[in-house]
Coordinates of C-alpha atoms in Angstrom, one line a residue:
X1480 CA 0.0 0.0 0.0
X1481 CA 0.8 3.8 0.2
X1482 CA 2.4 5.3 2.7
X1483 CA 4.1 8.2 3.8
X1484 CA 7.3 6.9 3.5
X1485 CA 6.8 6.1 -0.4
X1486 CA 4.3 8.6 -1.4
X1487 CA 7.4 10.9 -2.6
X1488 CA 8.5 8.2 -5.1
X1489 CA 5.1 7.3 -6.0
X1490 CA 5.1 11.2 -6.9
X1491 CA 7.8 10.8 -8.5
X1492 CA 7.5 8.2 -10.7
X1493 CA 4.0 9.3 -11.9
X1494 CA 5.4 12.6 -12.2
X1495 CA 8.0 11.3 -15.2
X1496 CA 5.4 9.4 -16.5
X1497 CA 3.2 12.4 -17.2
X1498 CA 6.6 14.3 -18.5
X1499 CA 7.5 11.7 -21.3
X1500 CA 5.6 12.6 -24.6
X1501 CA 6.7 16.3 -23.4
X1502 CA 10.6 15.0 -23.3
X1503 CA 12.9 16.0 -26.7
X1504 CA 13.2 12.6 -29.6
X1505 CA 14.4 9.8 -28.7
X1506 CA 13.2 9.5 -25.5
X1507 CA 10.0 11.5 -26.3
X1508 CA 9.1 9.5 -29.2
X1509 CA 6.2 8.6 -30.8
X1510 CA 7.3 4.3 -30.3
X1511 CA 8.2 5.1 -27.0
X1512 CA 4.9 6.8 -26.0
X1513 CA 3.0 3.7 -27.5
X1514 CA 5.4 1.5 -25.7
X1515 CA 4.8 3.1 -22.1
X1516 CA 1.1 3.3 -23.0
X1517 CA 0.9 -0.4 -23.6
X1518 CA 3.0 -0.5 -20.2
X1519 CA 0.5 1.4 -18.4
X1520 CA -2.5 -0.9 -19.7
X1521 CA -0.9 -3.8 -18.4
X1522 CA 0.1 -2.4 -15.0
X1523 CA -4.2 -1.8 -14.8
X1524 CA -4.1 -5.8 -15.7
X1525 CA -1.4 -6.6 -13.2
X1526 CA -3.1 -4.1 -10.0
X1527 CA -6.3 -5.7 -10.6
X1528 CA -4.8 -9.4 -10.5
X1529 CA -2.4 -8.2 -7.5
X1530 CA -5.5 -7.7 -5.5
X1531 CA -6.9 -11.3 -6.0
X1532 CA -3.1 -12.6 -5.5
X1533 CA -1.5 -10.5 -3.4
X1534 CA -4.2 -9.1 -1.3
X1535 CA -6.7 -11.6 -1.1
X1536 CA -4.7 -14.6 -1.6
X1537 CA -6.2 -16.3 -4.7
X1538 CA -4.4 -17.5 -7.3
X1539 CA -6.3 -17.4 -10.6
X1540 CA -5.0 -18.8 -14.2
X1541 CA -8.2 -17.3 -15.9
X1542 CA -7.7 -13.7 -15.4
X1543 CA -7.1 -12.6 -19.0
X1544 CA -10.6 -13.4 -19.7
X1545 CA -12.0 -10.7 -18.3
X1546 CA -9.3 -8.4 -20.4
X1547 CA -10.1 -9.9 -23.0
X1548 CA -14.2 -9.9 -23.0
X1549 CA -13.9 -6.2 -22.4
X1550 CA -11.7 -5.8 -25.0
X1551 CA -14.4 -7.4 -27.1
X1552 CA -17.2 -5.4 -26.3
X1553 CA -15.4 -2.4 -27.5
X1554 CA -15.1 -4.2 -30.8
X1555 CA -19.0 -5.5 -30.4
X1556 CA -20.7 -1.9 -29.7
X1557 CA -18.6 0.2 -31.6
X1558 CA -20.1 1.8 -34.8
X1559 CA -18.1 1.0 -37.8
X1560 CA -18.5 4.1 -39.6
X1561 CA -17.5 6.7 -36.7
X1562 CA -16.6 6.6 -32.8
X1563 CA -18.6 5.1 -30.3
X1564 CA -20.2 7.0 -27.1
X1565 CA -16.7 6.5 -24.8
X1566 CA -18.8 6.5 -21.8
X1567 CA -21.1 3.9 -22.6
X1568 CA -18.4 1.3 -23.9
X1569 CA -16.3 1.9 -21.0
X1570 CA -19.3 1.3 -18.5
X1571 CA -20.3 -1.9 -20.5
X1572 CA -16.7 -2.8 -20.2
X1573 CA -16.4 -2.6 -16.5
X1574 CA -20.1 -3.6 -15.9
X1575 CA -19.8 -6.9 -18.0
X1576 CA -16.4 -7.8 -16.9
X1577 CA -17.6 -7.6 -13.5
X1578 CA -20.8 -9.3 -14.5
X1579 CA -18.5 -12.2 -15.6
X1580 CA -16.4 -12.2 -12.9
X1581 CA -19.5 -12.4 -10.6
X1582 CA -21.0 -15.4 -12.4
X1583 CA -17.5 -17.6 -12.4
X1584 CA -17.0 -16.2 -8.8
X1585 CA -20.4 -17.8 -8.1
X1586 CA -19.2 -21.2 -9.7
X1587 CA -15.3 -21.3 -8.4
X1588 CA -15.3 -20.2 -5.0
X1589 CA -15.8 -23.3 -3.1
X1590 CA -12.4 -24.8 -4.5
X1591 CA -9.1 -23.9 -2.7
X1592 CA -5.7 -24.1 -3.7
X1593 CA -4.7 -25.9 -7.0
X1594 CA -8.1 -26.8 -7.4
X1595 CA -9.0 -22.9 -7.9
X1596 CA -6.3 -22.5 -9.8
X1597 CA -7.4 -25.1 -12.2
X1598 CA -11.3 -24.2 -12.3
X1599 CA -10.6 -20.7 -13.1
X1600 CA -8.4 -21.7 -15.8
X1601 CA -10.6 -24.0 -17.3
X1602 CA -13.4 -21.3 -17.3
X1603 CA -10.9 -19.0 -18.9
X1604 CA -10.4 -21.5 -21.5
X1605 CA -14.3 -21.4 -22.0
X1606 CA -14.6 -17.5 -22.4
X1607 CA -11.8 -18.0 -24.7
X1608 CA -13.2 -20.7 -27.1
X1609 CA -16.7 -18.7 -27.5
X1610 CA -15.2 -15.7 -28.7
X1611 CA -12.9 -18.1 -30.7
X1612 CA -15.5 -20.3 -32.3
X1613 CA -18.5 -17.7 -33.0
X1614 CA -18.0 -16.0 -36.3
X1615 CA -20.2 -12.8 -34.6
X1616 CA -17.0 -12.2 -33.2
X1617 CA -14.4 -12.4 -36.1
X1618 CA -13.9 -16.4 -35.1
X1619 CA -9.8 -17.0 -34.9
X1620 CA -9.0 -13.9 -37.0
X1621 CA -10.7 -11.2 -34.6
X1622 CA -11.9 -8.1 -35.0
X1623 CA -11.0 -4.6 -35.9
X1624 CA -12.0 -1.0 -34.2
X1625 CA -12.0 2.2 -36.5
X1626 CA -12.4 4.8 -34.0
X1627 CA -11.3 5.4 -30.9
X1628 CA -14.1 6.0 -28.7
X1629 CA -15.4 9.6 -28.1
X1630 CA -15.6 11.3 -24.9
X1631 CA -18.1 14.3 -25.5
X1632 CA -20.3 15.5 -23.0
X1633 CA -23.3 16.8 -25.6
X1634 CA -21.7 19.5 -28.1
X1635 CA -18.5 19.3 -25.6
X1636 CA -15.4 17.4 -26.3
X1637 CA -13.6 18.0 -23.2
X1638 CA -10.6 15.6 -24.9
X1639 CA -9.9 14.0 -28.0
X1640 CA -8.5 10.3 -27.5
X1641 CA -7.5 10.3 -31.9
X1642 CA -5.2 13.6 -31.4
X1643 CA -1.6 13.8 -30.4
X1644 CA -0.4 12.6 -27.0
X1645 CA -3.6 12.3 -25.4
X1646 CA -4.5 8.9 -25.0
X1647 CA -1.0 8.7 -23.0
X1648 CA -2.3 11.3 -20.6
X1649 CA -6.1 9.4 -20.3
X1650 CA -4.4 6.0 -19.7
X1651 CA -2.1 7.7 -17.2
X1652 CA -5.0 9.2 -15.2
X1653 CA -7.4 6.1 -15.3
X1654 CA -3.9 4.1 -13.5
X1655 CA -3.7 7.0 -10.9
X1656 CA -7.6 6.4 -10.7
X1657 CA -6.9 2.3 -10.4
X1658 CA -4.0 3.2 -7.6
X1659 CA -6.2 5.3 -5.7
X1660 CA -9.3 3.0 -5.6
X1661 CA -7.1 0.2 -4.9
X1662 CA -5.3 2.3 -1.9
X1663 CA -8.8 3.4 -0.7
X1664 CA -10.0 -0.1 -0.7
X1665 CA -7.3 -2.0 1.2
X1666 CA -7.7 0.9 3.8
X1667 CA -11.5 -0.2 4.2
X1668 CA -13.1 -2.8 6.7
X1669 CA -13.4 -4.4 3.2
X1670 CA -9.6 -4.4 2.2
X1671 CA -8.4 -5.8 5.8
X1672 CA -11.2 -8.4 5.2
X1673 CA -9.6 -9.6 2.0
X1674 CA -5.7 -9.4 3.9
X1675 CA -7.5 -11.6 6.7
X1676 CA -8.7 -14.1 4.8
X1677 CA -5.1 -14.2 3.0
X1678 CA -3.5 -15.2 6.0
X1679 CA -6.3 -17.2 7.9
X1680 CA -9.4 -18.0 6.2
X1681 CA -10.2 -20.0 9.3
X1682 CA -9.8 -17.5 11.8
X1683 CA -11.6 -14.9 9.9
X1684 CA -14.5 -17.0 9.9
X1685 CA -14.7 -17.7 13.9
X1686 CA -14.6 -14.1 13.7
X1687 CA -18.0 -13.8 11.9
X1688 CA -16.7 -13.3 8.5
X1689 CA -18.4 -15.2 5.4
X1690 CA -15.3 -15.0 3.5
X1691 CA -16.9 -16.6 0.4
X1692 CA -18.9 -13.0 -0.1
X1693 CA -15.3 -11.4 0.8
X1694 CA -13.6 -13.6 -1.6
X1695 CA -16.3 -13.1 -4.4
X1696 CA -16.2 -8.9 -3.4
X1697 CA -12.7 -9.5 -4.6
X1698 CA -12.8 -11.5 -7.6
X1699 CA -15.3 -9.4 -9.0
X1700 CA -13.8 -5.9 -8.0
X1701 CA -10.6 -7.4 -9.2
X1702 CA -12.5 -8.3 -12.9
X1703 CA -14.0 -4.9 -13.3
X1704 CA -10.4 -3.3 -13.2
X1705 CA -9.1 -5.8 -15.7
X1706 CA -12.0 -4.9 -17.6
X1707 CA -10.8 -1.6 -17.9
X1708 CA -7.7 -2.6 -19.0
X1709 CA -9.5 -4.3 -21.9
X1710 CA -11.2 -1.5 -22.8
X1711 CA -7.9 0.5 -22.9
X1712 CA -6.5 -2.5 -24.7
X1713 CA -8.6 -2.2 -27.5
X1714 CA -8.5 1.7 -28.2
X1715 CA -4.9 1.7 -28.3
X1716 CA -4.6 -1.1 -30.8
X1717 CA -8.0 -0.9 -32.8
X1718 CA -7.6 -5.0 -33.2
X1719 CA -8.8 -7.5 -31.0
X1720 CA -8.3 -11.2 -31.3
X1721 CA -9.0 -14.4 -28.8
X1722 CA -5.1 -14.7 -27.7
X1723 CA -6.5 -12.3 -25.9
X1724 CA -8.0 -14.3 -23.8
X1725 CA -5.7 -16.9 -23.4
X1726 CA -4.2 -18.7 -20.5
X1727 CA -1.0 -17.1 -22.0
X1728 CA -1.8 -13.8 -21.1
X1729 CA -3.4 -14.9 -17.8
X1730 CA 0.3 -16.2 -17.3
X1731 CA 2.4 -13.3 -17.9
X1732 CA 0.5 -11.0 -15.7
X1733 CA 0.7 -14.0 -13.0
X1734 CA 4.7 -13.5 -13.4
X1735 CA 4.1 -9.3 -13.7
X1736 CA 3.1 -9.5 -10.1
X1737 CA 5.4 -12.1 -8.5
X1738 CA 8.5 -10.2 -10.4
X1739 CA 7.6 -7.0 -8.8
X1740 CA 6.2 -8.2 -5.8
X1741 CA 3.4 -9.6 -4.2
X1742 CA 0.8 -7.5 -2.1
X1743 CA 2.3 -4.3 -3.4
X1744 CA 0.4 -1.7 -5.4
X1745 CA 3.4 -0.1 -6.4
X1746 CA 5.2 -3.9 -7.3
X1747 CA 2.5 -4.6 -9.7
X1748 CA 3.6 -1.5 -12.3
X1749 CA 7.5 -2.3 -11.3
X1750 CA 6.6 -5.8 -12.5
X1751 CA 4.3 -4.4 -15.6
X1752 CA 7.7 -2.4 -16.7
X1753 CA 10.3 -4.6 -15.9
X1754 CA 8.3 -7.4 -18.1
X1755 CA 7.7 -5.7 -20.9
X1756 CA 10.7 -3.9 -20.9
X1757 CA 12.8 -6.9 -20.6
X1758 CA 11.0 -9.2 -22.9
X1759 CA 11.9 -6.2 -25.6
X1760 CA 15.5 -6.0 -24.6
X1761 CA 16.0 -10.0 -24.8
X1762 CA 13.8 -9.9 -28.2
X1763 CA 16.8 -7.9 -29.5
X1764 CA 19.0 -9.9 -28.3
X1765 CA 18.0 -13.2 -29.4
X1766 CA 15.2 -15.6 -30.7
X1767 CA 15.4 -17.5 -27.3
X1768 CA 14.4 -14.7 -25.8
X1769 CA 11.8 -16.2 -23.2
X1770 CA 14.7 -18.5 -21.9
X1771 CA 16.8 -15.2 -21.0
X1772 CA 13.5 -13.9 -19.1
X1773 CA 12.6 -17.0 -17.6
X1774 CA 15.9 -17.4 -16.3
X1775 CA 16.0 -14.1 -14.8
X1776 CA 12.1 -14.2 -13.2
X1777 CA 14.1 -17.1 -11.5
X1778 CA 16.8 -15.2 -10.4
X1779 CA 14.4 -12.6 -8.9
X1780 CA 12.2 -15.2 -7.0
X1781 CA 15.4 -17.2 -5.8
X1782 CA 16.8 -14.1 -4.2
X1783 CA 14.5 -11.1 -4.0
X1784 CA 11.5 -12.8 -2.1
X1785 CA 10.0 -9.5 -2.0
X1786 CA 10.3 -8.8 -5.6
X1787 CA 11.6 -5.8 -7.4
X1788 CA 9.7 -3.5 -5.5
X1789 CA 10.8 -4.8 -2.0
X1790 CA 14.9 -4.9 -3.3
X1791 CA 15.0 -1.7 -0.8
X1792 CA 13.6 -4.1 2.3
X1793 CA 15.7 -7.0 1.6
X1794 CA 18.8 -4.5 1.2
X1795 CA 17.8 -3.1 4.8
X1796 CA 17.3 -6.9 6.3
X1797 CA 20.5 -8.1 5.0
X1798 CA 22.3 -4.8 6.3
X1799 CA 20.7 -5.7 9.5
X1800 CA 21.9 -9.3 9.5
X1801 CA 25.3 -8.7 8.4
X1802 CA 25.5 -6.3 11.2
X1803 CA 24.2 -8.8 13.8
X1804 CA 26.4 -11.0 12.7
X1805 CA 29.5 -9.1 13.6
X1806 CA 28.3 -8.0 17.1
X1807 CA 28.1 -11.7 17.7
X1808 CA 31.3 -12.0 16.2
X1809 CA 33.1 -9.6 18.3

């Protein structure tokens, strides 16, 4: 979570974020822009998952579907010939995505451990072969988007998503939005209900807790946000297809998390960024690029249990060992 001692870097970093597009060529550049964009989108993905993994304690393999039914809806009730109402598909986004998450919530949330892991996989594999096998939706080849949505309020277009650098700035200000929900909810009766049943499902129960609704709360808070990564998904890229949905993509922002750092807000974009950034370095580098990353998300778990985010923590600890050690010593 946020607190006073990291609020300064959260500042910070969100503060060079906003500064980017504004920096001189290369580092200002229209591929880099995209590049952080698609960055930002995915740390959405990664906060919303961190707060079923991290937070809550439930590990799910089905997450992308949720990105990836958004994604589609965009796609679904957008006009062909010009932009859709931006309002209305982003509510239908979050709405449905939570609408789904509620109804698999309903269905998975008796199984613990593996078994969870493997029933929300399967029903990600589900929402991923209807949108794969129903020609409505563009079958195996997807779909495309012509517009980017349009954010008028009556004759008043307060911004325009199609012109210059401003989708940056809108994707940046719905991830200060996710952070600040996110913060406001693990501060709630509801967010320590969600650490509790983390740690001791059992014991939050003798305390008069139903932590299925707790558990189901999270899952489907935790969908809605992914949902709005979908719907970002899709405006950046105008294209959606059903790898969307994959268990592939459910993976990667399983390892986002765990490489920055799990049950941290802030180790969820640190892992967003280091991914993506590394999987584009090692793509230069070589073909067998995924055997460099894997090898180094190994690294990471073997000796920063904390993750990225928490390097500063395990720096302190071993200070503090190594300094135990040699008052014993002498």
């Amino acid at each position: 979570m946020i607190t006073k001692n990291n609020l300064f870097l959260w500042i910070v970093g969100l503060a060079m974020l906003a500064l980017l597009p504004l920096l001189p060529e290369p580092i200002g550049s229209k591929y880099h822009g995209d590049l952080v964009t698609k960055i930002m989108i995915l740390s959405i993905f990664a906060l919303s998952l961190q707060l079923l993994v991290g937070f809550t304690g439930l590990v799910s393999l089905g997450h992308a579907a949720f990105l990836g039914f958004a994604a589609y809806m965009v796609a679904t009730f957008s006009p062909e010939s010009e932009a859709g109402n931006g309002w209305l598909l982003m509510a239908i986004c979050i709405g449905g995505a939570g609408l789904l998450a509620l109804l698999i919530g309903l269905l998975v949330m008796r199984s613990y451990g593996v078994y969870f892991i493997m029933v929300t996989l399967a029903f990600g594999q589900l929402v991923y072969f209807v949108f794969h096998d129903i020609k409505i939706f563009g079958g195996s080849d997807g779909t495309y988007i012509y517009f980017k949505p349009d954010f008028s309020i009556r004759q008043w277009q307060p911004f325009d998503l199609e012109s210059g650098n401003t989708f940056y700035w809108f994707t940046l200000v719905l991830l200060i939005i996710t952070v600040i929900i996110l913060q406001l909810i693990l501060r709630s009766r509801l967010g320590h209900a969600f650490v509790g049943i983390k740690h001791n499902q059992l014991r939050m129960r003798a305390a008069g807790f139903e932590s299925t609704a707790y558990k189901i709360a999270s899952f489907v808070i935790s969908g809605m946000l992914a949902g709005l990564a979908g719907f970002l998904y899709a405006c950046q890229y105008g294209y959606v297809n059903p790898e969307l949905l994959s268990w592939h993509q459910s993976g990667n922002v399983l390892l986002m998390i765990i490489l920055g750092g799990l049950g941290s807000l802030g180790g969820a974009i640190i892992g967003a960024f280091a991914f993506v950034l590394l999987s584009e370095w090692f793509t230069a580098l070589t073909k067998h690029w995924q055997l460099l990353l894997g090898g180094f998300i190994i690294f990471v778990v073997m000796l920063m249990p904390y993750g990225l985010a928490g390097l500063p923590r395990q720096l302190r600890e071993w200070r503090i060992r190594s300094a135990n050690k040699g008052g014993t010593t002498r």
